[in-house]
PDB file of C-alpha atoms in Angstrom:
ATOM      1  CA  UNK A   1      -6.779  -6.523  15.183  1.00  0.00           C
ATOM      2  CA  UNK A   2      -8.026  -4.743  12.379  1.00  0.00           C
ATOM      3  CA  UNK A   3      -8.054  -6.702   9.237  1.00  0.00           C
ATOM      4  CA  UNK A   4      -9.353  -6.801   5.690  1.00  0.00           C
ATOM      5  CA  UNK A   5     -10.139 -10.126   3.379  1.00  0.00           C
ATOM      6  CA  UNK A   6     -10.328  -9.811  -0.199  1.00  0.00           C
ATOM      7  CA  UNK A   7     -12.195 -13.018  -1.193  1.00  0.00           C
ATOM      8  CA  UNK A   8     -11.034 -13.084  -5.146  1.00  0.00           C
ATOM      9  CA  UNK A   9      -7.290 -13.323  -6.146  1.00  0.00           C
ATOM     10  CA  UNK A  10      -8.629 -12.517  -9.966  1.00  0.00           C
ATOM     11  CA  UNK A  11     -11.717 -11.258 -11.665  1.00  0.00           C
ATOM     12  CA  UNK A  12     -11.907 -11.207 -15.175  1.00  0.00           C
ATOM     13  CA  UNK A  13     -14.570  -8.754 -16.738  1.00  0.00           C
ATOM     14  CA  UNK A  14     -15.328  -7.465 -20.902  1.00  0.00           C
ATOM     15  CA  UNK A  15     -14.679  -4.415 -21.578  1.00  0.00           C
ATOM     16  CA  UNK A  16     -17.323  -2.325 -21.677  1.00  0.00           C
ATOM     17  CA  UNK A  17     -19.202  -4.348 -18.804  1.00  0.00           C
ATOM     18  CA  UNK A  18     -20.004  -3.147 -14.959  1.00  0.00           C
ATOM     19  CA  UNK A  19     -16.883  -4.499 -12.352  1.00  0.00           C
ATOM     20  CA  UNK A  20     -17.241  -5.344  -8.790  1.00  0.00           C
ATOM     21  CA  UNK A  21     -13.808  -6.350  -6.879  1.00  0.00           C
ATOM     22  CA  UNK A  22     -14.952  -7.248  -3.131  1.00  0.00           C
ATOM     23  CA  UNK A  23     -13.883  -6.343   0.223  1.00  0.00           C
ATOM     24  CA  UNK A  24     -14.666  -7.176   3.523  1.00  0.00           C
ATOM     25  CA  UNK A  25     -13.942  -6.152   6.773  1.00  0.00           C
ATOM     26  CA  UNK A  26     -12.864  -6.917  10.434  1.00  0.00           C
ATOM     27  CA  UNK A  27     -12.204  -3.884  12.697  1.00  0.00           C
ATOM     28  CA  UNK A  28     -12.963  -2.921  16.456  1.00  0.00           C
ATOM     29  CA  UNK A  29     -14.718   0.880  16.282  1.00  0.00           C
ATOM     30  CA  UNK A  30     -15.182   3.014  12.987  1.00  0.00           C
ATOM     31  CA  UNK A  31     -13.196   1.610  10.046  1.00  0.00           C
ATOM     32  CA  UNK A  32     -11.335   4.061   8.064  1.00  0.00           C
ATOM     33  CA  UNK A  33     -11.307   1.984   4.318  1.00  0.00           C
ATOM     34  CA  UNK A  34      -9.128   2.715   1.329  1.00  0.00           C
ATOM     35  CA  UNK A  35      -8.942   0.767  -2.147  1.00  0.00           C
ATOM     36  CA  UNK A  36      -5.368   1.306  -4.006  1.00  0.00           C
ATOM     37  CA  UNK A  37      -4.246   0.488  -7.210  1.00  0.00           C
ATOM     38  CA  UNK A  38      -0.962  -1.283  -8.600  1.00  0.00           C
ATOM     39  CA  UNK A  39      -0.431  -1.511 -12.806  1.00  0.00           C
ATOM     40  CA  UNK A  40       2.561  -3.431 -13.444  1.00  0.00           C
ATOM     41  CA  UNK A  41       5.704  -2.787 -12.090  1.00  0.00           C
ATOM     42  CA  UNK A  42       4.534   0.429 -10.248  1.00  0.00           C
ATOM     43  CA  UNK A  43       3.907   1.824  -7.142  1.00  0.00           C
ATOM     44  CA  UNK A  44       0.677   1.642  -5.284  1.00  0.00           C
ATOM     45  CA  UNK A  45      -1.703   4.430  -6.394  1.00  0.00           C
ATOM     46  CA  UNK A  46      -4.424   5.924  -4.076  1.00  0.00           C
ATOM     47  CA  UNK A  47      -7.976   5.317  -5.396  1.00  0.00           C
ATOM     48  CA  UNK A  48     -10.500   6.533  -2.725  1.00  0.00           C
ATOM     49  CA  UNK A  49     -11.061   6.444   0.866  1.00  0.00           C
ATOM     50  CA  UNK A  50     -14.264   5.780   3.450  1.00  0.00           C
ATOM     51  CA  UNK A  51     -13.904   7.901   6.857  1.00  0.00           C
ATOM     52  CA  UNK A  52     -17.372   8.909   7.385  1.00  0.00           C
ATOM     53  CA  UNK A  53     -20.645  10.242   5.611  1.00  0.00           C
ATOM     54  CA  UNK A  54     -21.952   9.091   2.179  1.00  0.00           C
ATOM     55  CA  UNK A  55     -21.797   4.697   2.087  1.00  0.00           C
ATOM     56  CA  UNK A  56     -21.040   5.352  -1.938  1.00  0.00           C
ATOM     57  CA  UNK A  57     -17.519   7.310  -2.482  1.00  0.00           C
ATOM     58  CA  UNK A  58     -16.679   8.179  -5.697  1.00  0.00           C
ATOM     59  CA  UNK A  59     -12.809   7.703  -6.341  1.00  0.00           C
ATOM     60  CA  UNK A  60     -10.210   8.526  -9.320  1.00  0.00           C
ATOM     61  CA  UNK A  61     -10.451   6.994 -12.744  1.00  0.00           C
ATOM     62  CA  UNK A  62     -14.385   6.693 -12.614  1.00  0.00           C
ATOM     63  CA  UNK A  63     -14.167   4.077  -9.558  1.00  0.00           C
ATOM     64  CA  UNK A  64     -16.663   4.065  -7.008  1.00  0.00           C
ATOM     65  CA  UNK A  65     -16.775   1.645  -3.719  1.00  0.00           C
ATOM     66  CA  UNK A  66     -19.666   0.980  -1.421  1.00  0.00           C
ATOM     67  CA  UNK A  67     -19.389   0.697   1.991  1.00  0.00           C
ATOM     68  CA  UNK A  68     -21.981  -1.739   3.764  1.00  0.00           C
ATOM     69  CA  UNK A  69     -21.896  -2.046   7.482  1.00  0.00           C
ATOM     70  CA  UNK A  70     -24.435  -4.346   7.833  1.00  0.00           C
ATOM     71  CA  UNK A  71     -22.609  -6.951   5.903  1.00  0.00           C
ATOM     72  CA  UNK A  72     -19.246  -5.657   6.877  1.00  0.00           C
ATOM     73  CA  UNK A  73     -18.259  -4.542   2.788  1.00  0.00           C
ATOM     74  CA  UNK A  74     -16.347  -2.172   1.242  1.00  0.00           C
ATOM     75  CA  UNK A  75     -16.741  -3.321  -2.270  1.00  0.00           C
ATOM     76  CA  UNK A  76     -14.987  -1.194  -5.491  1.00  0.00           C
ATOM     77  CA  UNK A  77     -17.070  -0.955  -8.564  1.00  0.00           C
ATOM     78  CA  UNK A  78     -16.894   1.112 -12.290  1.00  0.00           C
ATOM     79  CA  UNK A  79     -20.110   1.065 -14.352  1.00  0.00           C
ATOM     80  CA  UNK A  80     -18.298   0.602 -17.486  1.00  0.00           C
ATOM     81  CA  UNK A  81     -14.840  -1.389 -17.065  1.00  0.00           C
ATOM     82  CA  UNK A  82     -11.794  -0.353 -19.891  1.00  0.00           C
ATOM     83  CA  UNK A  83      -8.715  -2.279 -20.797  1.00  0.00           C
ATOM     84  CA  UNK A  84      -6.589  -0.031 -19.098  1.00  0.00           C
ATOM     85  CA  UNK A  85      -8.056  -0.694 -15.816  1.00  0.00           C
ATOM     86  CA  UNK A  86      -6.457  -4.272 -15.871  1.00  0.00           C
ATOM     87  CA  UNK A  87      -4.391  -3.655 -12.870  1.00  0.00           C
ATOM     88  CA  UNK A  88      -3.789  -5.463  -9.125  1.00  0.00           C
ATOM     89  CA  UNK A  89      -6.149  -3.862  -6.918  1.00  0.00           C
ATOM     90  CA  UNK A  90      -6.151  -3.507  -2.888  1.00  0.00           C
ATOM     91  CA  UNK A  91      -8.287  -2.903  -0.078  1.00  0.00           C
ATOM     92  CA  UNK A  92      -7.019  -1.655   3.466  1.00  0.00           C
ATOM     93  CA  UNK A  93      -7.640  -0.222   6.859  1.00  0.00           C
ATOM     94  CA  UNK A  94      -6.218   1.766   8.903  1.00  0.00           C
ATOM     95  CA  UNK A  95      -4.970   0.513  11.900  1.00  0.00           C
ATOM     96  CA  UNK A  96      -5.645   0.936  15.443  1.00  0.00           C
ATOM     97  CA  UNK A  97      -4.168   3.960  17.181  1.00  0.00           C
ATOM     98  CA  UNK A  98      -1.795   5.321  14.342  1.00  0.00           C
ATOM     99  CA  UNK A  99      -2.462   5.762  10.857  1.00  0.00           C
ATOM    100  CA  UNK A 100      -0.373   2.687   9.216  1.00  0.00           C
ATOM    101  CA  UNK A 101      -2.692   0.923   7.479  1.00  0.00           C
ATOM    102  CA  UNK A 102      -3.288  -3.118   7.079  1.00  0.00           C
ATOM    103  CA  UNK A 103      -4.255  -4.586   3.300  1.00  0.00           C
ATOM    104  CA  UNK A 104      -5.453  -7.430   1.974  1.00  0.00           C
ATOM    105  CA  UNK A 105      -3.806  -9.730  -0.257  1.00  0.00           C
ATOM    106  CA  UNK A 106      -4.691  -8.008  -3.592  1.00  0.00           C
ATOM    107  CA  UNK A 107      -7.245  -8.872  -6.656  1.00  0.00           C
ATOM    108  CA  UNK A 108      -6.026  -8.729 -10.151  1.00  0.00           C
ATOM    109  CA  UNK A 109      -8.387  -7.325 -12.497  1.00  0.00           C
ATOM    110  CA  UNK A 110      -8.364  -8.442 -15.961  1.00  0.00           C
ATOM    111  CA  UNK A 111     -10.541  -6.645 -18.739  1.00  0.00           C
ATOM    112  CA  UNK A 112     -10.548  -8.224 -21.996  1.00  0.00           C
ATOM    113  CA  UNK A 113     -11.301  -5.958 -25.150  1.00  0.00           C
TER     114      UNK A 113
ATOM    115  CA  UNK B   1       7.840  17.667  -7.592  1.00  0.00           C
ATOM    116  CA  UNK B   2       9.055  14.257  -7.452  1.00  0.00           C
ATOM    117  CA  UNK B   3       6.908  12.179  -5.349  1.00  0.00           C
ATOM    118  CA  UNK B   4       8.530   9.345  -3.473  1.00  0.00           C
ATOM    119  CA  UNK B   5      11.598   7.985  -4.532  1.00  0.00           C
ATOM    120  CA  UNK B   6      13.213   4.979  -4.213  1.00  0.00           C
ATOM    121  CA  UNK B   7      17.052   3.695  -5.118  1.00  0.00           C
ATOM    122  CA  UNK B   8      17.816   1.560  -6.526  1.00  0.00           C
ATOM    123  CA  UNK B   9      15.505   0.364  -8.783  1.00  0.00           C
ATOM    124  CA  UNK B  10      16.797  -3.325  -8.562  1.00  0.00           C
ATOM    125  CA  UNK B  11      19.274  -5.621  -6.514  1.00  0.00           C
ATOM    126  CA  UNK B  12      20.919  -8.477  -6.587  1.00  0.00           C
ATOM    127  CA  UNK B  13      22.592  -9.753  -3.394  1.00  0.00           C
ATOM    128  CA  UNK B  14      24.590 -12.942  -2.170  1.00  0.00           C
ATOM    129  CA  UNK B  15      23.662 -14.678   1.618  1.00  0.00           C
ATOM    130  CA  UNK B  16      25.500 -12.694   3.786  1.00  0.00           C
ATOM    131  CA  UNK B  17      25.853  -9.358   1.981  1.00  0.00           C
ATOM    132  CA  UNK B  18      24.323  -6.550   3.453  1.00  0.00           C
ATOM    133  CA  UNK B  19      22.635  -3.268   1.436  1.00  0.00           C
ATOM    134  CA  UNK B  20      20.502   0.183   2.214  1.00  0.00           C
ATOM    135  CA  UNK B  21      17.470   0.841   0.736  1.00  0.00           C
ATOM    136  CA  UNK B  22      17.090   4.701   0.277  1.00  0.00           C
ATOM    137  CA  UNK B  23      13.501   6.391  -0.029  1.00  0.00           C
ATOM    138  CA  UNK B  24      13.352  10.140  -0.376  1.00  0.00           C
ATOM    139  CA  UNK B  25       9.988  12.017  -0.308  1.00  0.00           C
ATOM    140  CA  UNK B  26       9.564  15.857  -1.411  1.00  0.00           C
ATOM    141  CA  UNK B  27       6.014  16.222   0.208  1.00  0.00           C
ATOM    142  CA  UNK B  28       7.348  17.019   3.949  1.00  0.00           C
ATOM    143  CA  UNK B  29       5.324  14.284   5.292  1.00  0.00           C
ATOM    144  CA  UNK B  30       5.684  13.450   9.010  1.00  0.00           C
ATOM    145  CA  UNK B  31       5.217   9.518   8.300  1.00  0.00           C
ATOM    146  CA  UNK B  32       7.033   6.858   6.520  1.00  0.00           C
ATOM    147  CA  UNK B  33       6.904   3.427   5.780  1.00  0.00           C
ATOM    148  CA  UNK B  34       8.784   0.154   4.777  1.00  0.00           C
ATOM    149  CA  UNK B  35       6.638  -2.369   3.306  1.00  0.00           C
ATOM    150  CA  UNK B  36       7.100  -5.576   1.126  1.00  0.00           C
ATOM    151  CA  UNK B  37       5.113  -7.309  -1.329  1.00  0.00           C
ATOM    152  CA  UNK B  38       5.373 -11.055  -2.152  1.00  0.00           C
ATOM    153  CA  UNK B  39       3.150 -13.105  -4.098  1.00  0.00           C
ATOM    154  CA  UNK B  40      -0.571 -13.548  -2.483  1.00  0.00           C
ATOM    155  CA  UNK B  41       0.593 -11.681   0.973  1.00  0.00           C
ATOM    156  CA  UNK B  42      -0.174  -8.409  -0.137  1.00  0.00           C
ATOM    157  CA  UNK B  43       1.920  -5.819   1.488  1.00  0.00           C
ATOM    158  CA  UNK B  44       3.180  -6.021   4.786  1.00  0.00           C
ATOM    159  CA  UNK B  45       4.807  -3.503   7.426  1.00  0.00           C
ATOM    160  CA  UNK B  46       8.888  -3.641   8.171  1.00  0.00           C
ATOM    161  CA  UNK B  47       9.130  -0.663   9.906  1.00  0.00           C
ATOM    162  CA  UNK B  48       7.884   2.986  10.247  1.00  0.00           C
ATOM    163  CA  UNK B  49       8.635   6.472  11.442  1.00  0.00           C
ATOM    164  CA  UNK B  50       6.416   9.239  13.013  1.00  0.00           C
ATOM    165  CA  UNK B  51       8.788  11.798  12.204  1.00  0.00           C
ATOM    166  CA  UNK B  52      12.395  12.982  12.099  1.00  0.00           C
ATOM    167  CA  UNK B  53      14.556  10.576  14.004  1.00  0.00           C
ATOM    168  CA  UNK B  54      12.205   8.204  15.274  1.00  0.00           C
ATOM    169  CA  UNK B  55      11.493   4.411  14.185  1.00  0.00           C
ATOM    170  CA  UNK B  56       8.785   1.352  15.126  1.00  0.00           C
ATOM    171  CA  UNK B  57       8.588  -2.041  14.301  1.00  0.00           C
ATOM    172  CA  UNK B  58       6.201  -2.823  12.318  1.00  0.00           C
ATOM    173  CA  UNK B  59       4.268  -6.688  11.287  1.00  0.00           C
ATOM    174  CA  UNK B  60       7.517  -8.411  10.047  1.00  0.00           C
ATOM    175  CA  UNK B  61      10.846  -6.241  11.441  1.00  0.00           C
ATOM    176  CA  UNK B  62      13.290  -8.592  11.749  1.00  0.00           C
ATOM    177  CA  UNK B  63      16.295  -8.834   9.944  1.00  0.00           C
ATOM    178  CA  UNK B  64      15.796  -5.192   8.761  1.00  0.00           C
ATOM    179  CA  UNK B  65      16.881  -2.116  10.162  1.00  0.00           C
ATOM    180  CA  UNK B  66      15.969   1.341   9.602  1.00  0.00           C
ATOM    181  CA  UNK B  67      16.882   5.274  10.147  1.00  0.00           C
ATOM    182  CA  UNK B  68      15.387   8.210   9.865  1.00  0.00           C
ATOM    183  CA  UNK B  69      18.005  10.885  10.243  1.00  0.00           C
ATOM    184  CA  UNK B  70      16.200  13.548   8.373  1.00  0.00           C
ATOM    185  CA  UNK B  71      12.925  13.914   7.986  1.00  0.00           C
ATOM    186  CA  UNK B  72      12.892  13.273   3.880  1.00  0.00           C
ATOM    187  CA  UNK B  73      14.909  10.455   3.996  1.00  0.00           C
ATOM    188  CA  UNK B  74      14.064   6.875   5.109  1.00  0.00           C
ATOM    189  CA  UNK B  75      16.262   3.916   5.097  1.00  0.00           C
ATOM    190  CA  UNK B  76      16.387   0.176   5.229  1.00  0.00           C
ATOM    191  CA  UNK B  77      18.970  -1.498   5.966  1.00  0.00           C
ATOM    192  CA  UNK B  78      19.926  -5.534   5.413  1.00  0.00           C
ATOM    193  CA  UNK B  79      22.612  -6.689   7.694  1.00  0.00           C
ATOM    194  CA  UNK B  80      23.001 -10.126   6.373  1.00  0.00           C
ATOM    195  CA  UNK B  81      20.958 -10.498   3.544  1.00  0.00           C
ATOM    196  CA  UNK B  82      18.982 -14.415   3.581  1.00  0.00           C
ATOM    197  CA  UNK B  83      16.787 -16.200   0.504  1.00  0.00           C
ATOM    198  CA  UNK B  84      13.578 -15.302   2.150  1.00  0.00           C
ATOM    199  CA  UNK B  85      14.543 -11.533   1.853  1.00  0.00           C
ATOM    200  CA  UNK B  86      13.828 -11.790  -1.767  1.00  0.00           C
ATOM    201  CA  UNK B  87      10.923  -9.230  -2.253  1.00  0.00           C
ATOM    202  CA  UNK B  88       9.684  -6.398  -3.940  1.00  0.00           C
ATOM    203  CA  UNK B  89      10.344  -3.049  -1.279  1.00  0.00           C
ATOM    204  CA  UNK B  90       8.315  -0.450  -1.357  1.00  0.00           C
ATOM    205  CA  UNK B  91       8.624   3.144   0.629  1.00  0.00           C
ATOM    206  CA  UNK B  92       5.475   5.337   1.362  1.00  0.00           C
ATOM    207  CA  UNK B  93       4.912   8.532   2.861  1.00  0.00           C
ATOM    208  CA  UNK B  94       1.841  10.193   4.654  1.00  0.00           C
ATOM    209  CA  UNK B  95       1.154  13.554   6.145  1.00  0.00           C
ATOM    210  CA  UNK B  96      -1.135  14.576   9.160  1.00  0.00           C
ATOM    211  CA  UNK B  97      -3.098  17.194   7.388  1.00  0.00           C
ATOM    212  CA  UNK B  98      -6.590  15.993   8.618  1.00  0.00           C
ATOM    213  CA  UNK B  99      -7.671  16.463   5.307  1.00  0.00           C
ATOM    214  CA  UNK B 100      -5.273  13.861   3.504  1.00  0.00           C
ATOM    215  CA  UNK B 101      -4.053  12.015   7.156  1.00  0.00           C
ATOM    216  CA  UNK B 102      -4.126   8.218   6.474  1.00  0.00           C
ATOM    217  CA  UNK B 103      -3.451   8.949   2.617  1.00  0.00           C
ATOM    218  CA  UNK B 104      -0.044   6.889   1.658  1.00  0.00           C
ATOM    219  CA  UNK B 105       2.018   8.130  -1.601  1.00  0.00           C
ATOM    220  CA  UNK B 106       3.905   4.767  -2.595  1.00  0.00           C
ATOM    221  CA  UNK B 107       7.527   4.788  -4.435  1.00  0.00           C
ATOM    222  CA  UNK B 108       7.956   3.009  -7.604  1.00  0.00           C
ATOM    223  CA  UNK B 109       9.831   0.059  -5.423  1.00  0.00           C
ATOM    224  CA  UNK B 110      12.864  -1.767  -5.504  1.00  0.00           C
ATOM    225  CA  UNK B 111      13.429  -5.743  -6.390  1.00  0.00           C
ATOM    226  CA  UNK B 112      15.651  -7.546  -4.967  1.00  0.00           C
ATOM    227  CA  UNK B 113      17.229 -11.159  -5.344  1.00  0.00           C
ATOM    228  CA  UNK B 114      19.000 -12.826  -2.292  1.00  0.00           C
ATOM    229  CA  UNK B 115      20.877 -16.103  -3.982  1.00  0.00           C
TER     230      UNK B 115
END
């Protein structure tokens, strides 16, 4: 089964400093990968996506993620973190056969000013 | 263009009570999806539709049920409402355009409290 481990429940980070919130990956054939975004008492927002093509896809909000088969990554990064990006951040994949899509347990990002 | 939305906002229910969950989406998306969110778990499936009139379990169905009598409209239902129900719900919606396929638009959820 297709699955996705997210190895940090937080990650604190200055503002004004690079962030990194890590992925990693289990899946049988080509993984489809997604990051998505949750501020406080909202939905989840759609960040960016990994099909195919370029390892380094550039998302919304400035936020990048890197996808690394070799080591089985799909980590989500922003050069320059802000405040406002303190937020509970997932990774996912898309399941087998159908496009539902399995996520990990979440990461909650905290910048301090 | 409202998005996905979900009613009601919050819940409280007794052990035994039952309630519908209503999600509406204004995107015509072919897909929906019950998920729900508790505390380190993440989100995990209930149930999902491919389309109009259709339904699948998904990682943790039971307990729930759901219809999907027009294709904008998704609901959940709770028979008999128990403690571990208590959860934040959330609805989501996806198309098949290639170009967006796989992309899920999430309602704002609802919170409910099984006593």
């Amino acid at each position: 089964a297709q699955s996705v481990a997210q190895p940090e429940d937080q990650v604190n980070v200055a503002e004004g400093n690079p962030l990194t919130v890590k992925c990693t990956y289990s899946v049988s054939g080509n993984p489809y990968l997604f990051w998505y975004v949750q501020y406080p008492n909202r939905g989840l927002q759609f960040l960016l996506k990994y099909i195919t093509g370029d390892n380094l896809v550039k998302g919304s909000y400035g936020f990048e993620a890197e996808f690394n088969k070799s080591q089985t990554s799909f980590h989500l990064k922003k050069p320059s973190a802000l405040v406002s990006d303190s937020a509970l951040y997932f990774c996912a994949v898309r399941d087998t056969g159908f496009q539902k899509l399995v996520f990990g347990t979440g990461t909650r990002l905290l910048v301090s000013p | 263009n409202a998005g996905v939305t979900q009613t009601p906002k919050f819940r409280v229910l007794k052990t035994g009570q039952s309630m519908t969950l209503l999600c509406a989406q204004d995107m015509n998306h072919e897909y929906m999806y019950w998920y729900r969110q508790d505390p380190g778990m993440g989100l995990r499936l209930i149930h999902y539709s491919v389309g109009e009139g259709t339904t699948a379990k998904g990682e943790v169905p039971d307990g729930y049920n759901v219809s999907r009598l027009k294709k904008q409209n998704f609901l959940l239902g709770l028979e008999s409402a128990a403690p571990s129900q208590t959860s934040v719900y959330f609805c989501a919606s996806s198309g098949w355009d290639p170009l967006t396929a796989d992309t899920q638009y999430f309602g704002p959820g609802t919170r409910l409290t099984v006593l």
